[in-house]
GROMACS .gro file of C-alpha atoms in nm:
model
  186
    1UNK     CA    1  -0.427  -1.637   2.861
    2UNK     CA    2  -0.597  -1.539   2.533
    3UNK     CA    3  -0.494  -1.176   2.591
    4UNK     CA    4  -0.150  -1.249   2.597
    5UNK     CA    5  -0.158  -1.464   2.269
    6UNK     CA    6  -0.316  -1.125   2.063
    7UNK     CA    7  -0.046  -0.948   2.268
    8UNK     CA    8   0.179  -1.139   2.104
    9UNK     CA    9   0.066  -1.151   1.777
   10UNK     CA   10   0.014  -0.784   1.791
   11UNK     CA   11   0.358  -0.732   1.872
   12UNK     CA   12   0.493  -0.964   1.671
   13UNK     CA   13   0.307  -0.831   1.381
   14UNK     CA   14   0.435  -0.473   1.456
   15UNK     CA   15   0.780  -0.577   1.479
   16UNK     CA   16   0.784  -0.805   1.129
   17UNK     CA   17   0.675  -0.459   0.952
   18UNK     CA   18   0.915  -0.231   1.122
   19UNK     CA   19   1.196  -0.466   1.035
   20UNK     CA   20   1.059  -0.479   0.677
   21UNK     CA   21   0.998  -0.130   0.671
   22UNK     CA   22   1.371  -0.029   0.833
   23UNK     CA   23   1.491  -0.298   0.552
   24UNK     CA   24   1.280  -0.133   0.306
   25UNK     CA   25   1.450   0.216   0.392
   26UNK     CA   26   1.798   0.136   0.436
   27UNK     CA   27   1.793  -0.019   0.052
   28UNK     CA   28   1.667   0.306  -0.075
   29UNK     CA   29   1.905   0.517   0.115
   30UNK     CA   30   1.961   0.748  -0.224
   31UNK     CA   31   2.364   0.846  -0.097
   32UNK     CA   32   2.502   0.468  -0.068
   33UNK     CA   33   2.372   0.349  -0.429
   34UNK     CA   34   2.434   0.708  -0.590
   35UNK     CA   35   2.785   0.713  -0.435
   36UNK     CA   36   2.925   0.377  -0.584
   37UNK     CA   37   2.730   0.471  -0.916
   38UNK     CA   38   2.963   0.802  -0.915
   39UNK     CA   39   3.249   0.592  -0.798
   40UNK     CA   40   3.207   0.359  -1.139
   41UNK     CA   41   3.145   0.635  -1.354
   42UNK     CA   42   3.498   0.791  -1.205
   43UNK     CA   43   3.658   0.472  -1.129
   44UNK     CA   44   4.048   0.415  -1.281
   45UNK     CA   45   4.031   0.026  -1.169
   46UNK     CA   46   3.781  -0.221  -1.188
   47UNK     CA   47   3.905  -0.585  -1.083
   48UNK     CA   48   3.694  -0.903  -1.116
   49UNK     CA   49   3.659  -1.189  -0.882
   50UNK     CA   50   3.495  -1.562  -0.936
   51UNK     CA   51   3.241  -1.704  -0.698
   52UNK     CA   52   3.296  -2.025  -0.608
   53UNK     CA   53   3.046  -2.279  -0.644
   54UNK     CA   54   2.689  -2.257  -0.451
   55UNK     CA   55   2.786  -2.419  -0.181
   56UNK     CA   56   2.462  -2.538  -0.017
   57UNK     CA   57   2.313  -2.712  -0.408
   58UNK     CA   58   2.698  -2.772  -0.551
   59UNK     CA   59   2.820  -2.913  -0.195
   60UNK     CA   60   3.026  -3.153  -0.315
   61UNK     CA   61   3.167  -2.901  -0.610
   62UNK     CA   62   3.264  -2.658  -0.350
   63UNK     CA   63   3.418  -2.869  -0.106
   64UNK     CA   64   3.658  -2.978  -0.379
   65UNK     CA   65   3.730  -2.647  -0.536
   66UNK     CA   66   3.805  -2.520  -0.159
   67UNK     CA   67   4.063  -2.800  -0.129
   68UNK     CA   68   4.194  -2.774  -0.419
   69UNK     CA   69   4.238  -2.433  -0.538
   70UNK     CA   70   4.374  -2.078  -0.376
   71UNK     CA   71   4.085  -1.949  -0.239
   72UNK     CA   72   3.994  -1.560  -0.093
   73UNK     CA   73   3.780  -1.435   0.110
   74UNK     CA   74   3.621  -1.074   0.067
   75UNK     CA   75   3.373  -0.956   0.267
   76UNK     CA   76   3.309  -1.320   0.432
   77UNK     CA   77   3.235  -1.455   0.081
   78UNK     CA   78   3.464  -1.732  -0.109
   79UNK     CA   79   3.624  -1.637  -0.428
   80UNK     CA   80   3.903  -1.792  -0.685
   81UNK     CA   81   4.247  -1.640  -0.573
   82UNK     CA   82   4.314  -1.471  -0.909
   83UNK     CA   83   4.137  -1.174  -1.019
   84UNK     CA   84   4.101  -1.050  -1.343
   85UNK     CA   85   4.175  -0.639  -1.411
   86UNK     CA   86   3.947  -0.526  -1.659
   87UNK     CA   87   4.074  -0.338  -1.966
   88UNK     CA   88   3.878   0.015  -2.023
   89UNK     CA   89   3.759  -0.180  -2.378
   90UNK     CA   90   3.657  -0.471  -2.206
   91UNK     CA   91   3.486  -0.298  -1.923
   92UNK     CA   92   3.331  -0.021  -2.100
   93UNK     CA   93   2.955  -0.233  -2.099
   94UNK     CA   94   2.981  -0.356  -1.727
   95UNK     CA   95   3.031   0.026  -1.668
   96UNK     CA   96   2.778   0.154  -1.824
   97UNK     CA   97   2.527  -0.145  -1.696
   98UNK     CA   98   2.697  -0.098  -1.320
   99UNK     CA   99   2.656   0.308  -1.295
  100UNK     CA  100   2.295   0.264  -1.444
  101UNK     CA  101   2.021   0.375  -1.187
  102UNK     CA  102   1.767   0.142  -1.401
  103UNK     CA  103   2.003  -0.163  -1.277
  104UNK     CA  104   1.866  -0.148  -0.922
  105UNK     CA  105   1.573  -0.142  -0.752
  106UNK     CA  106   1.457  -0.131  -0.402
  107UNK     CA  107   1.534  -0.519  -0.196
  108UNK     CA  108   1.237  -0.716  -0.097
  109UNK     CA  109   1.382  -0.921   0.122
  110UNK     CA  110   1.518  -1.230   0.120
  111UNK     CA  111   1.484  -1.485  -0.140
  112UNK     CA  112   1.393  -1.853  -0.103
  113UNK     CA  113   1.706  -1.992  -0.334
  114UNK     CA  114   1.945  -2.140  -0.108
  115UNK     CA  115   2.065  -1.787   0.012
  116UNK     CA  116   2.287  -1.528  -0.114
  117UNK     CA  117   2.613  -1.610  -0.295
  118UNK     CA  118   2.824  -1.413  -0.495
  119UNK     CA  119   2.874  -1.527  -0.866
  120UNK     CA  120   3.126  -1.240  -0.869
  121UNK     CA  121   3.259  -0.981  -0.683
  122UNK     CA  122   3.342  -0.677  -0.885
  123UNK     CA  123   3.577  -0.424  -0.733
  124UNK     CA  124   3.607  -0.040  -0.876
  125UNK     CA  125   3.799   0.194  -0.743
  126UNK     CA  126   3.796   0.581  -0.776
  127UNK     CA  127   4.063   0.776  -0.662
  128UNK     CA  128   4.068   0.670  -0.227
  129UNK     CA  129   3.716   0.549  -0.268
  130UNK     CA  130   3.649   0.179  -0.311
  131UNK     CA  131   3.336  -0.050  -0.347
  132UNK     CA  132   3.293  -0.377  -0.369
  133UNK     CA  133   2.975  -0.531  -0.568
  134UNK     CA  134   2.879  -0.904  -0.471
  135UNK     CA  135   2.659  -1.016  -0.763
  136UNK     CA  136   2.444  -1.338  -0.711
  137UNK     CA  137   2.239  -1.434  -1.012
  138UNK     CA  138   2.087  -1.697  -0.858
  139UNK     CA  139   1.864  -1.441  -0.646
  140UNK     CA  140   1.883  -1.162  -0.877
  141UNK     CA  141   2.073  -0.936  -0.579
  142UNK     CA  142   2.384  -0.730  -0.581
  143UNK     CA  143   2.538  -0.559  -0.210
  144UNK     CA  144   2.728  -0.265  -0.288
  145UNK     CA  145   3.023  -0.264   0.023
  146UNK     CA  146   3.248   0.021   0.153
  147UNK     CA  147   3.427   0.092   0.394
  148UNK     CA  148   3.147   0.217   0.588
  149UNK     CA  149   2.821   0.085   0.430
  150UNK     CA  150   2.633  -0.226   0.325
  151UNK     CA  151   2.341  -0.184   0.115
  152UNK     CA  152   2.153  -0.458  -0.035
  153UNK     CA  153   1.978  -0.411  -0.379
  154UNK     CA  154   1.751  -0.603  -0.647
  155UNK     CA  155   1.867  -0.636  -0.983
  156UNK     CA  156   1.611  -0.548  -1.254
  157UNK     CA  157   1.563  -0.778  -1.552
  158UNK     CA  158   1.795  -0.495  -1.762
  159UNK     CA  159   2.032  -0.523  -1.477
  160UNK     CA  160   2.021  -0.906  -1.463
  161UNK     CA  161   2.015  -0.937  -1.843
  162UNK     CA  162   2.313  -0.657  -1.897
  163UNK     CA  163   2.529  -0.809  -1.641
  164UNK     CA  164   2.517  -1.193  -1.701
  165UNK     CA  165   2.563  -1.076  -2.072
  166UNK     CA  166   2.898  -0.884  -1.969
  167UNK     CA  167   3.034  -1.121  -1.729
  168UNK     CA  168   2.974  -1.510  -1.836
  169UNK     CA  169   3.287  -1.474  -2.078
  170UNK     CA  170   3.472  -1.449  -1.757
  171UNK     CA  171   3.349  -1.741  -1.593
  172UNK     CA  172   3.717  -1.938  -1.654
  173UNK     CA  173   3.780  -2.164  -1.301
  174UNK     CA  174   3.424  -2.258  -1.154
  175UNK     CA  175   3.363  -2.563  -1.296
  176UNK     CA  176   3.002  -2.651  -1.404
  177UNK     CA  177   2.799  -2.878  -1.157
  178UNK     CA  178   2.572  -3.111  -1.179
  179UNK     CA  179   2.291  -2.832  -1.176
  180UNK     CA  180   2.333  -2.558  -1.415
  181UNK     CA  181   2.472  -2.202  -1.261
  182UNK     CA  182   2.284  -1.905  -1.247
  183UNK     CA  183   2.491  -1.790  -1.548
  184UNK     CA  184   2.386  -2.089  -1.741
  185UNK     CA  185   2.015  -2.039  -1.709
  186UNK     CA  186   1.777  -1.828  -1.922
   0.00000   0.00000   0.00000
């Protein structure tokens, strides 16, 4: 009986660091972060999109804006109907910030705040290619989506500082809770 409970273990232990480990890898796969970096540097269109509410510590918020407002989904993630194009003045920081290899940095893994929710989705487009960058502040974590990849990043504290900066003057239909957003803390 003992020998199968360090059996277990063992496996179990060998598994939990393959899985980090194949986690690990896949978020420093250099052509997924390096291609959407190109793509912003090249991009003609860059359209912004407003998170919802958190909708596991602003229940009752979300409930109520989902009722109440025209709501989208992109890539299984709730977002205010209306976008927002982005003039090249305008965007020419959240550029800059978004194609910057010192925004990202390898994901650690999950995050014990509620999990992941996009404060904004940011969509840029060059020429046929298109990404789409879900941005949660609350967990400091952006996923840069195509067509054929998912990769899940970190943001560092430039990234986190350089981006909130740029994009809390857009924050125009989530309404503030009764716990401040990750765009209202420091």
């Amino acid at each position: 009986m003992r020998e199968w409970r360090i059996f277990i273990v063992v496996v179990s232990v060998q598994l939990t660091l393959v899985g980090g480990g194949l986690a690990y890898w896949l978020s420093r796969s250099p052509s997924a972060p390096n291609a959407a970096r190109r793509a912003i540097r090249e991009a003609n269109r860059i359209t912004l999109y407003e998170g919802l509410p958190h909708p596991v510590y602003e229940q009752a918020l979300y409930q109520g804006e989902k009722k109440s407002q025209s709501i989208q989904i992109l890539s299984g993630y709730d977002f205010y109907q209306s976008s927002r194009k982005v003039t090249q003045l305008e965007a020419e920081g959240l550029f800059k910030t978004l194609a910057a290899a010192e925004t990202y940095a390898a994901w650690r893994g999950p995050k014990a705040c509620g999990g992941f929710h996009p404060d904004f989705g940011v969509e840029v487009q060059s020429g046929s290619e298109k990404y789409l960058l879900l941005l949660c502040f609350g967990c400091r974590e952006v996923e840069v989506r195509s067509k054929r990849s998912r990769t899940v990043f970190d943001l560092t504290n430039f990234g986190h500082g350089k981006l909130r900066e740029s994009l809390q003057n857009y924050r125009d239909q989530r309404p503030t809770g009764s716990i401040p957003s990750a765009l209202d803390r420091e």
